[in-house]
Short mmCIF file of C-alpha atoms and ligand atoms in Angstrom, two decimals:
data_model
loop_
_atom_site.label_atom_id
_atom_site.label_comp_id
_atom_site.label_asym_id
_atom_site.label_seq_id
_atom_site.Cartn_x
_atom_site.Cartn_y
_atom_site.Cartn_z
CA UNK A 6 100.32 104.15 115.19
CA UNK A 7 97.57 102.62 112.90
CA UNK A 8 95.45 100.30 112.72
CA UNK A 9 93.12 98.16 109.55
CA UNK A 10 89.91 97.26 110.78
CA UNK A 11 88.29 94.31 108.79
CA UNK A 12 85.31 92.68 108.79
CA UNK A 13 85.24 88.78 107.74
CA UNK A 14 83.51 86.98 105.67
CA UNK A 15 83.05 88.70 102.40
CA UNK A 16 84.56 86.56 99.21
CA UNK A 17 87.13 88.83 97.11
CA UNK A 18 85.94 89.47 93.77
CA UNK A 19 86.98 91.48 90.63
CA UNK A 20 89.89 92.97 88.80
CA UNK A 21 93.37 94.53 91.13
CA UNK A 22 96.56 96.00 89.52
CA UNK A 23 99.66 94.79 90.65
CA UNK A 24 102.38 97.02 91.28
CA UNK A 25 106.34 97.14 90.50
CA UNK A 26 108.26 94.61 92.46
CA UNK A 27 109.48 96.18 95.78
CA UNK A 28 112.79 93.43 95.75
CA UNK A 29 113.82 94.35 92.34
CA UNK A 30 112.70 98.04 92.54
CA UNK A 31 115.02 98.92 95.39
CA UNK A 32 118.01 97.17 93.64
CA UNK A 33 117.49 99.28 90.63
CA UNK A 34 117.60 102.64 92.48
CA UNK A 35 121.47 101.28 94.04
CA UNK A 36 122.31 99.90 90.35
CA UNK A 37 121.53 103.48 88.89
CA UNK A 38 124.13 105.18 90.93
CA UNK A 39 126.83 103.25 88.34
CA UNK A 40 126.13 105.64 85.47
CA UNK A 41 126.59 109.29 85.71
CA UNK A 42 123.75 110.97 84.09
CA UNK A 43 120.08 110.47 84.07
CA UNK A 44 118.87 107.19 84.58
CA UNK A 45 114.70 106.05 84.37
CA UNK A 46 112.83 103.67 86.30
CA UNK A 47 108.96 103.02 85.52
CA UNK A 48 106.41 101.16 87.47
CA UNK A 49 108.40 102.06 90.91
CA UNK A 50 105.57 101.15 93.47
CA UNK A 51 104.88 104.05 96.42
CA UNK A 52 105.94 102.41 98.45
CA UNK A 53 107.78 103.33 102.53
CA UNK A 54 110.95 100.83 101.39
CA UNK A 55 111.09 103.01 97.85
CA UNK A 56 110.90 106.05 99.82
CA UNK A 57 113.74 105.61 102.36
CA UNK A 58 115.75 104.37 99.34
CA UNK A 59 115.11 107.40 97.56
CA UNK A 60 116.44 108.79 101.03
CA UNK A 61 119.62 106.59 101.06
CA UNK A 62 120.20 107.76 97.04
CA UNK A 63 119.84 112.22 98.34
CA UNK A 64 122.23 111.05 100.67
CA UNK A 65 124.93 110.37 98.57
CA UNK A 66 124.32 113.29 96.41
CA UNK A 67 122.11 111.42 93.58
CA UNK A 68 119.22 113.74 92.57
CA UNK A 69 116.02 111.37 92.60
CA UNK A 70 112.66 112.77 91.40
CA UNK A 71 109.35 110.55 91.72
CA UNK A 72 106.32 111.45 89.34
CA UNK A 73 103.40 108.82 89.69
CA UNK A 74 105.28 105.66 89.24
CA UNK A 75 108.03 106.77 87.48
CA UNK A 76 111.64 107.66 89.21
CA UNK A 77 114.44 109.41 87.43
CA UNK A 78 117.46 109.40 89.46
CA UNK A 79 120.74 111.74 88.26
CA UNK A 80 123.42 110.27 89.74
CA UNK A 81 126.20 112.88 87.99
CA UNK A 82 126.94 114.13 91.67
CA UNK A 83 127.07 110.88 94.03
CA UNK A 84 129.95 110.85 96.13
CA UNK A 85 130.56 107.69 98.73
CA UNK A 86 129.33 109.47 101.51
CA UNK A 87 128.44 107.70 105.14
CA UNK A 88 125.40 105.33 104.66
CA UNK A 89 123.90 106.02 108.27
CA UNK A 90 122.59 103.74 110.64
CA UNK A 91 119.15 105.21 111.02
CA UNK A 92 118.36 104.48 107.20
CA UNK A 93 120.05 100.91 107.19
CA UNK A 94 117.87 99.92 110.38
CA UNK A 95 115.09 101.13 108.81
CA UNK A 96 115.78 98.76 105.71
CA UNK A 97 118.14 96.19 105.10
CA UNK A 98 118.23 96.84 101.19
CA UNK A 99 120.21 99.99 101.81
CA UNK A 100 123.43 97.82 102.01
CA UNK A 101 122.98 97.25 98.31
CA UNK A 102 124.72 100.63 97.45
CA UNK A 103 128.16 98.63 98.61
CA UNK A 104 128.37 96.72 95.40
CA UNK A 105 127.40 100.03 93.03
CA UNK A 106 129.78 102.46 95.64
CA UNK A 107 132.64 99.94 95.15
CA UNK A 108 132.62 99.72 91.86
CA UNK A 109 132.44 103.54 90.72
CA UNK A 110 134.59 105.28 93.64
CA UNK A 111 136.31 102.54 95.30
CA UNK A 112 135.03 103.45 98.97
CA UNK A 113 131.88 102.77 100.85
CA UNK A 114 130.96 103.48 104.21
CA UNK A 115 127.64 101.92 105.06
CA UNK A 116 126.22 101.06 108.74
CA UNK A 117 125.83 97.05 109.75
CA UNK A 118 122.40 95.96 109.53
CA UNK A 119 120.70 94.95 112.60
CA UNK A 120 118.59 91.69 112.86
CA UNK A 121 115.35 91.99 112.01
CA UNK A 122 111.74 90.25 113.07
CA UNK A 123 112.81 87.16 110.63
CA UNK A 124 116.09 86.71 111.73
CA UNK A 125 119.74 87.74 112.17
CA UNK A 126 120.54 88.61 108.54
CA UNK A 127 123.65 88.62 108.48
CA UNK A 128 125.69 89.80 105.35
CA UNK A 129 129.00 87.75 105.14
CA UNK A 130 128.34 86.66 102.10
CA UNK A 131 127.77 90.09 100.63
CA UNK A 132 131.47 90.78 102.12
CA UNK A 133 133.26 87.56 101.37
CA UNK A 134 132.23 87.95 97.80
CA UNK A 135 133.19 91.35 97.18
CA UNK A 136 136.57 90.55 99.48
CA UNK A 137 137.41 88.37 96.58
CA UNK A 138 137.16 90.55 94.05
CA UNK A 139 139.69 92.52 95.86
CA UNK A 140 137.90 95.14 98.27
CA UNK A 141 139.05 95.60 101.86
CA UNK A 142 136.52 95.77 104.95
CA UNK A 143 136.96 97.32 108.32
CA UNK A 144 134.39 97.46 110.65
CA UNK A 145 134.30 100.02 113.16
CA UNK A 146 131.68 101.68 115.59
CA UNK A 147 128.80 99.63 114.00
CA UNK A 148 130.32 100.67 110.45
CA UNK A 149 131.71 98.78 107.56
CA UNK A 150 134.22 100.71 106.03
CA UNK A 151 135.20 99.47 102.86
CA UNK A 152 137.79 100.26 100.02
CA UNK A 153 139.12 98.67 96.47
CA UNK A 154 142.26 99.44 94.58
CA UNK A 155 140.27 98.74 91.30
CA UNK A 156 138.17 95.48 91.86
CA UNK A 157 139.38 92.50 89.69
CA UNK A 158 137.38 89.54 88.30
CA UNK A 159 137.13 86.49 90.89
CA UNK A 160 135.46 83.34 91.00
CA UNK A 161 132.71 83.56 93.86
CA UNK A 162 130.94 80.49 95.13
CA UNK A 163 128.38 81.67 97.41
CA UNK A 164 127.66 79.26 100.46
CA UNK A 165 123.99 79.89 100.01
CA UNK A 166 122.07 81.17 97.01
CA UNK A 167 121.75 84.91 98.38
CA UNK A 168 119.92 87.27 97.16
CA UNK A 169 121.17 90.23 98.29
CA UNK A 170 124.34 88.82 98.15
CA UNK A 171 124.47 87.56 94.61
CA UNK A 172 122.93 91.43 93.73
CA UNK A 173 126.11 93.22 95.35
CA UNK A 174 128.84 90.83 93.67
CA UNK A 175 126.65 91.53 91.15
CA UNK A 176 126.71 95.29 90.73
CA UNK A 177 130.22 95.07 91.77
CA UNK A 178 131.24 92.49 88.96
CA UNK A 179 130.00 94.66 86.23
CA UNK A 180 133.11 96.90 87.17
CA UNK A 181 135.79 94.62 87.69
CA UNK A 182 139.25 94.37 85.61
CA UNK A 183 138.22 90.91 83.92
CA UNK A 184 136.12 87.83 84.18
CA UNK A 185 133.84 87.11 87.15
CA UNK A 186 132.01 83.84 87.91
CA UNK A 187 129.60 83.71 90.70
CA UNK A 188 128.59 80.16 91.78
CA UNK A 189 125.25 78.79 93.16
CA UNK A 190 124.14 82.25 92.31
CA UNK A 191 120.22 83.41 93.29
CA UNK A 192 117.90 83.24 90.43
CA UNK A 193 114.69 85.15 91.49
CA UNK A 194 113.11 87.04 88.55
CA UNK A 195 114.75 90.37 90.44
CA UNK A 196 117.97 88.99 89.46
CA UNK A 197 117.16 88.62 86.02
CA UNK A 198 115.35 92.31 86.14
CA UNK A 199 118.58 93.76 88.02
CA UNK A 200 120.56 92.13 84.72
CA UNK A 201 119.04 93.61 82.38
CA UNK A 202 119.00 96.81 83.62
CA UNK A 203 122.87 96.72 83.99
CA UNK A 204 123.72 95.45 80.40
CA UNK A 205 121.04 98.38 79.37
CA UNK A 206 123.90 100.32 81.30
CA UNK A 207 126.23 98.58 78.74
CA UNK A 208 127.62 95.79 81.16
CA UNK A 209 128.18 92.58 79.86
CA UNK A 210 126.65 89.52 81.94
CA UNK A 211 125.82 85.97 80.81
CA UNK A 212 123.68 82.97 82.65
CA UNK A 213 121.76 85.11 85.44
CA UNK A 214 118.63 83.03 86.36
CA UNK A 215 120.78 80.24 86.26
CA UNK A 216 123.17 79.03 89.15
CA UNK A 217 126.26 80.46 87.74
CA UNK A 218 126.45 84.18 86.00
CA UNK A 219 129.48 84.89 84.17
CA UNK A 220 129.92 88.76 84.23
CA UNK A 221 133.27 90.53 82.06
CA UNK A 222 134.15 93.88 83.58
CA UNK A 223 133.45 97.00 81.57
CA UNK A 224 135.02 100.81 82.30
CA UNK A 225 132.12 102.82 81.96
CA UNK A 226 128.07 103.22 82.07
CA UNK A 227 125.05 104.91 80.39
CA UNK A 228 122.29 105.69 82.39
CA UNK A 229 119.15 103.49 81.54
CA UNK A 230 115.60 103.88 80.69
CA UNK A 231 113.60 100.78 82.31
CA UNK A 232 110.58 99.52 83.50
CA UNK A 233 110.52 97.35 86.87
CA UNK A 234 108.83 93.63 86.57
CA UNK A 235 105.20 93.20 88.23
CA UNK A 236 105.64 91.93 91.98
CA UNK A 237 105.01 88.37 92.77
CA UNK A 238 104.83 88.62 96.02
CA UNK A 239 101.78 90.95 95.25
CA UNK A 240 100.51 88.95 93.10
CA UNK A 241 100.62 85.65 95.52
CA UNK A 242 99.36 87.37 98.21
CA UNK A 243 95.93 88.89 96.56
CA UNK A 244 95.66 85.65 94.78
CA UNK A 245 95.92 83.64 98.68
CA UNK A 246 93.37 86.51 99.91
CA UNK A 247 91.23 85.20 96.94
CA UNK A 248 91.71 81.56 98.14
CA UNK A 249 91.07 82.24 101.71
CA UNK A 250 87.97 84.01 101.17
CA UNK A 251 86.28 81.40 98.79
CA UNK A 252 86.63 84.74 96.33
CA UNK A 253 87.80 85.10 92.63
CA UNK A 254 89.93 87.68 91.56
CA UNK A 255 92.10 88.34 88.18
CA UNK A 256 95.30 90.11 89.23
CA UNK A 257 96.36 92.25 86.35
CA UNK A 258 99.85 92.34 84.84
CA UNK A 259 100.71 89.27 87.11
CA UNK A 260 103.83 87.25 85.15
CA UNK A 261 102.18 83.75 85.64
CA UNK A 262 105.99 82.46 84.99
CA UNK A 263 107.41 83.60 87.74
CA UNK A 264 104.93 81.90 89.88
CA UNK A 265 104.83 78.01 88.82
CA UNK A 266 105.18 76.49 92.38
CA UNK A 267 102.96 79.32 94.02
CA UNK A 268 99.90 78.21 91.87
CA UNK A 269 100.43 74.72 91.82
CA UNK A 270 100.33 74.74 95.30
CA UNK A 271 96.82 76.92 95.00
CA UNK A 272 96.05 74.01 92.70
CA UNK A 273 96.97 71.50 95.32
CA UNK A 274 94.34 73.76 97.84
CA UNK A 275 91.41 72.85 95.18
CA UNK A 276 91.91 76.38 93.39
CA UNK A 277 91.60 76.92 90.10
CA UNK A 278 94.01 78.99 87.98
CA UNK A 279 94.30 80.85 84.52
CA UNK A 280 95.97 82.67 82.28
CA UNK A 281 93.65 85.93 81.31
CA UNK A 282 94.82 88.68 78.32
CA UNK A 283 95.75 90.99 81.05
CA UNK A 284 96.92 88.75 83.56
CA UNK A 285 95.86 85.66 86.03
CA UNK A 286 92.70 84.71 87.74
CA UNK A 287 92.77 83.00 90.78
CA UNK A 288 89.30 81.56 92.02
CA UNK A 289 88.30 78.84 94.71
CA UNK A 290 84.63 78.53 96.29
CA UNK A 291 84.96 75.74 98.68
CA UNK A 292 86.99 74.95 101.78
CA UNK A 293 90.43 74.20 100.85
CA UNK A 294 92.49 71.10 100.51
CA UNK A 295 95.59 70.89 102.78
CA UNK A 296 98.86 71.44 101.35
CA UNK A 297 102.52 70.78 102.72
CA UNK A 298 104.82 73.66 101.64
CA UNK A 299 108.65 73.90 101.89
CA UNK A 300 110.19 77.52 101.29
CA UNK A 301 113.31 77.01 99.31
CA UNK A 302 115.43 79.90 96.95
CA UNK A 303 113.60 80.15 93.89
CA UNK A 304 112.41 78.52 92.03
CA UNK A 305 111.20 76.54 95.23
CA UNK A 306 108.09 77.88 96.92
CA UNK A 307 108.85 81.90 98.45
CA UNK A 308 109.58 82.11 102.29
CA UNK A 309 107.97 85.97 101.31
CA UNK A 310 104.54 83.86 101.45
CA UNK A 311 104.61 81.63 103.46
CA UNK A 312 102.96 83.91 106.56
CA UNK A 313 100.32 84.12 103.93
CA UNK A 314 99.82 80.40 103.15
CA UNK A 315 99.86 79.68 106.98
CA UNK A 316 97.18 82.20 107.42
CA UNK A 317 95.00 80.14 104.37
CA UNK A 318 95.92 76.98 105.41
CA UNK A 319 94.49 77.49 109.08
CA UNK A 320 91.19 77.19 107.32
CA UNK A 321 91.67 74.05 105.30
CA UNK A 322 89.92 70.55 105.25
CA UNK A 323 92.61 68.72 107.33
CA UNK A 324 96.59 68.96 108.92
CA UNK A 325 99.28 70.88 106.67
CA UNK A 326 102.58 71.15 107.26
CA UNK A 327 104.65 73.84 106.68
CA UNK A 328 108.48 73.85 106.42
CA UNK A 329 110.73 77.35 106.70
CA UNK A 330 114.18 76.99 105.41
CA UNK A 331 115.51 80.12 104.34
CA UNK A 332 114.87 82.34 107.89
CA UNK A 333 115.41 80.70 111.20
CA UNK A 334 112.64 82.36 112.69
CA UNK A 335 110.09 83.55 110.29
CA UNK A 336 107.15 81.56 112.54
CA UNK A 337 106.92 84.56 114.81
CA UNK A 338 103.36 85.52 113.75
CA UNK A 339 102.23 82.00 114.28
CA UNK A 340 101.08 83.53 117.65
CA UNK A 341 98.78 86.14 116.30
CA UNK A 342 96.91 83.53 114.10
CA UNK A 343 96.33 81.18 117.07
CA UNK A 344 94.62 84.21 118.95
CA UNK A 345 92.02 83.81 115.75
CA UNK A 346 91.00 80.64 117.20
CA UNK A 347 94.02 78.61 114.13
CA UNK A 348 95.40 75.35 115.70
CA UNK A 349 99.45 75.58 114.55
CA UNK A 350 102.15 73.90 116.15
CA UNK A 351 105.80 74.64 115.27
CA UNK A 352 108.88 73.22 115.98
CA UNK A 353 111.93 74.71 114.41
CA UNK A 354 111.90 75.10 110.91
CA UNK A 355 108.23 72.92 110.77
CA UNK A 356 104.65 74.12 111.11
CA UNK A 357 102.36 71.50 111.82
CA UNK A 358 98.61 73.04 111.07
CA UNK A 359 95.66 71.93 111.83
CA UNK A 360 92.47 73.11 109.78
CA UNK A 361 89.39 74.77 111.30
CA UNK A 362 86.46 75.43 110.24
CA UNK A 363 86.68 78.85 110.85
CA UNK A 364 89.05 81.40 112.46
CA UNK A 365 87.28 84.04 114.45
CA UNK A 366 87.94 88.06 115.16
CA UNK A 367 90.60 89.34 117.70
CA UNK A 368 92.80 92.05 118.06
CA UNK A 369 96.13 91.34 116.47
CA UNK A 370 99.32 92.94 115.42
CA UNK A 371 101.61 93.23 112.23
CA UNK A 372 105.03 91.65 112.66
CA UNK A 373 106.90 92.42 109.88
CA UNK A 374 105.80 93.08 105.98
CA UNK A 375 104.56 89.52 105.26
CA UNK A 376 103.44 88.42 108.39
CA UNK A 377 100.76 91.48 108.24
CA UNK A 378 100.18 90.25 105.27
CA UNK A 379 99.16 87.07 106.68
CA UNK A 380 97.04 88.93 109.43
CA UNK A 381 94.89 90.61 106.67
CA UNK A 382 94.11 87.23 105.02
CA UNK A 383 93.16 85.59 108.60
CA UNK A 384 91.08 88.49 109.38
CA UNK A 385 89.65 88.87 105.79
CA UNK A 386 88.77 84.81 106.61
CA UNK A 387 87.72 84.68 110.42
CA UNK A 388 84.23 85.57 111.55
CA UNK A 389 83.79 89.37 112.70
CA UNK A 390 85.70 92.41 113.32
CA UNK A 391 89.48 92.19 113.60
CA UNK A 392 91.84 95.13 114.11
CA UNK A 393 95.46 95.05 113.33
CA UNK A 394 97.83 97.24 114.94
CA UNK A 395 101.03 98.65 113.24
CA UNK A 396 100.07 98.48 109.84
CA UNK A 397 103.44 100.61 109.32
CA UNK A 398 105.15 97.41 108.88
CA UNK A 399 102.50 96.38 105.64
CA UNK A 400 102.92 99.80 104.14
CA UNK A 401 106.50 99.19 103.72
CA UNK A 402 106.04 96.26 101.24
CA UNK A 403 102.14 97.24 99.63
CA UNK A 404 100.91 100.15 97.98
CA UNK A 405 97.40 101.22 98.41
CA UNK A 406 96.58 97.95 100.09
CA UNK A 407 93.73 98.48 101.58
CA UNK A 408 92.54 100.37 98.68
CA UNK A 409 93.12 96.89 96.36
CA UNK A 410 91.31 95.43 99.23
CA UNK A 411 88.41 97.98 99.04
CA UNK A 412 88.52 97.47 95.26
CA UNK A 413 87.90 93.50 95.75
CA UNK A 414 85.17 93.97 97.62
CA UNK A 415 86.52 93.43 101.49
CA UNK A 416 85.43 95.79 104.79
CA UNK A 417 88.65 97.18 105.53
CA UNK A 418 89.28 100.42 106.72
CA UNK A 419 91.90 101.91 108.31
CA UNK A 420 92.28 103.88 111.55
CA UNK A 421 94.61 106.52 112.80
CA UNK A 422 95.59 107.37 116.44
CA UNK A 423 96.78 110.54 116.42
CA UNK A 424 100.00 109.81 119.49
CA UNK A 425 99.21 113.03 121.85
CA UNK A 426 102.87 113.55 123.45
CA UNK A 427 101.96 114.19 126.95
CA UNK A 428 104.51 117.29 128.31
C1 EPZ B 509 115.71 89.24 99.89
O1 EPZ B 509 116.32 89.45 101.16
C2 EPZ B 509 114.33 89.87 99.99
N1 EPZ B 509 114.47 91.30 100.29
C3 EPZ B 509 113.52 89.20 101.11
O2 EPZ B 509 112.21 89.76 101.09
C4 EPZ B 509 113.42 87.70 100.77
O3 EPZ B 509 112.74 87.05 101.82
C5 EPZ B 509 114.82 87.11 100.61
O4 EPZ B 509 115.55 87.85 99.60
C6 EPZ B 509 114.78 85.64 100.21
O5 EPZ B 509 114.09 85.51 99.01
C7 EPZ B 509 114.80 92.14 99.29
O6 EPZ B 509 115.03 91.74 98.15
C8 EPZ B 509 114.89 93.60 99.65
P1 EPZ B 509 118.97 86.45 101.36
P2 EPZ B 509 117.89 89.10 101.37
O7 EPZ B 509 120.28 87.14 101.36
O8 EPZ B 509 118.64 89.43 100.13
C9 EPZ B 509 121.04 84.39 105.09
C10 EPZ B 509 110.33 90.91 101.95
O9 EPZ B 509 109.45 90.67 102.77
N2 EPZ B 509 122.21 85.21 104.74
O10 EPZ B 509 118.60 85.56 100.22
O11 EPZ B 509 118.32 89.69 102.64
C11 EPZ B 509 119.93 85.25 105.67
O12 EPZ B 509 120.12 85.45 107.06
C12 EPZ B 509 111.78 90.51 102.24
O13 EPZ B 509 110.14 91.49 100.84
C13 EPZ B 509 123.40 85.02 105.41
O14 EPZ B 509 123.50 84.17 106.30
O15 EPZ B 509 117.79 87.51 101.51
C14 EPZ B 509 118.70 84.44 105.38
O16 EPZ B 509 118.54 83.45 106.38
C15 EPZ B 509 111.90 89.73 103.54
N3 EPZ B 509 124.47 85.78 105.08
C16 EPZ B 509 119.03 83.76 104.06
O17 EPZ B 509 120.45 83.84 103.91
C17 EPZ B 509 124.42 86.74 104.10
O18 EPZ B 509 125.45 87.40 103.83
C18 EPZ B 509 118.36 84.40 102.86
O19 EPZ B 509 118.82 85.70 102.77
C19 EPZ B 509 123.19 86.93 103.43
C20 EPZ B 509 122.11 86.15 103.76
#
């Protein structure tokens, strides 16, 4: 496995360019295998999630080819082959070729996601809403195996504002005989991306980014030409390393309006915030403020950074707490941080942190995507030499971090143990 080795301390300074948004990215790549033909996608980031979907796409006979950030997918040839278990496991966003599958052959055979280090992500809602457009499931040997006659409009009203779920009635809808209205819909800027690549396709959708999205089926699809929206979670998580570090960066191509709560809540922390000509700088030179956070569907404040804000707030002038209400156990890396010396207390879905005045060095590990994240901040923050096992888990989500990291000024550099199988 491998390792980042940082060295605290050091304020981030300077210029970093954001990449394509991983969670709209991925959804894109599924979308495109609606249309035979050629379809586009610029600013793709390379990225390990990008790459097994490209992996998931050669698997059912879709031609993908990636130069620099730009992937052109020909998805004349797709077929609804098998989506195995080994590429679901290794990423939950594979299950968003069910909506696409369904709507262009009728079939789809796709592996159950497991749980993951966040939760138990489940996906009923993903079948419950494309059950009512009229497709049949069967599960079988850890498979869902599922089928439509020709979907048909439906009104779906989504117990809670899924993403992922709202994306496959979504990609489904576009297909259906008729009129489809999703209720208490997700409205992250992916959404809104995913949209507009489909009616480029020549579907016809209405009120996405809004709670209810009114979709009228169409018969058939172009293939698209489009260019993927910057990634806020990027973008909040350079601009918390900033924060953290008592640094000041401007993070370029950042959409400033898909991040209202995430700065004011910088704000709150005594940071200051701006709108540049190519982008948004972040700066704050003192110790921050505290700041109570609840994670809600967007537009509230994004569970994907709230490992990050824990990791800043363990530094702050006084006792923050921190509320998680979209994964029942995204705390997990609250562990790690307290080996850095942080003082956090949880209980359930709260966080109860209390500031230090400085986190020091240990060895750590990567969780998941965002809680290694949230490890590079602590370690960019505490005094000394920290060293982060399984960095895999970070390269899934950021390219070239440690690279942007290099760029802002911070010692990090990473290591690689070769594993010697022993016969
Ligand atoms: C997307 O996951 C993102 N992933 C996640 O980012 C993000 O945290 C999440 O949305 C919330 O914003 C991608 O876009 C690839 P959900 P998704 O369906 O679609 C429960 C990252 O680090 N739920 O909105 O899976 C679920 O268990 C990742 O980039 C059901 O119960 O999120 C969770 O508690 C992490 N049944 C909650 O809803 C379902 O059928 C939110 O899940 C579906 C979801």
């Amino acid at each position: 496995m491998d390792r980042l080795v940082v060295t605290g301390g050091t304020p981030l300074s300077g210029s970093v360019p954001i990449a394509g948004a991983k969670n709209s990215a991925l959804k894109l790549m599924a979308a495109a295998l609606l249309a035979p033909g050629r379809s586009v996608i610029h600013n793709v980031p390379r990225i390990q999630d990008c790459v097994t979907m490209v992996e998931v796409l050669e698997h059912l006979g879709a031609a993908p080819a990636w130069t620099d950030g730009t992937l052109m997918i020909d998805a004349t040839d797709v077929t609804p082959r098998e989506t195995p278990y080994e590429l679901v496991s290794r990423m939950r966003a594979s299950i968003l070729v069910l909506g696409p599958l369904l709507a262009r052959f009728g079939h789809a055979r796709v592996a159950m996601p497991g749980g993951c280090n966040i939760g138990s992500r489940q996906i009923d809602l993903h079948v419950r809403g494309l059950e009512k457009m009229g497709a049949q499931f069967h599960s079988e040997h850890g498979f869902f195996e599922a089928t439509a006659q020709g979907l048909r409009g439906a009104v779906i009203t989504l117990d809670f504002p899924s993403v992922g779920a709202t994306e496959n009635a979504l990609m489904a809808a576009v297909a259906a005989r008729g009129t489809t209205v999703i209720e208490n819909a997700a409205r992250e800027p992916e959404l809104v991306d995913l949209a507009s690549f489909l009616t480029g396709m020549g579907a016809s959708i209405e009120g996405v980014g809004t709670p209810t999205i009114e979709i009228e089926g169409v018969d058939a699809f172009e293939p698209v030409e489009h260019t993927v929206i910057p990634d806020r979670v990027e973008v909040g998580t350079f601009a918390i390393a900033a924060c953290a570090t008592g640094g000041s960066v401007v993070l370029q191509g950042a959409r400033a309006d898909h991040m209202d709560l995430v700065f004011s809540k910088l704000a709150d922390a005594g940071a200051d915030v701006g709108i540049t000509e190519d982008g948004v700088a972040v700066s704050l030179r003192s110790r921050p403020n505290e700041v109570d956070l609840v994670t809600l569907p967007y537009p509230g404040f994004p569970t994907d950074l709230q490992p990050q804000m824990m990791a800043f707030l363990a530094g702050a002038d006084g006792t923050s707490i921190v509320t998680e209400n979209v994964f029942e156990s995204r705390f997990m890396f609250v562990d790690e941080l307290n080996r850095m010396g942080a003082d956090i207390r949880t209980e359930g879905h709260h966080a109860v942190i209390r500031g230090v005045e400085r986190l020091s060095a240990a060895p750590v590990r990567a969780l998941d995507i965002r809680a290694g994240a949230a490890m590079v901040i602590a370690a960019l923050a505490a005094d000394g030499v920290t060293e982060i096992e399984d960095m895999y888990h970070v390269d899934r989500g950021y390219q070239d971090f440690e690279a942007k990291l290099s760029l802002l000024g911070a010692a990090a550099r990473r290591e690689r143990e070769l594993s010697v199988a022993f016969s």
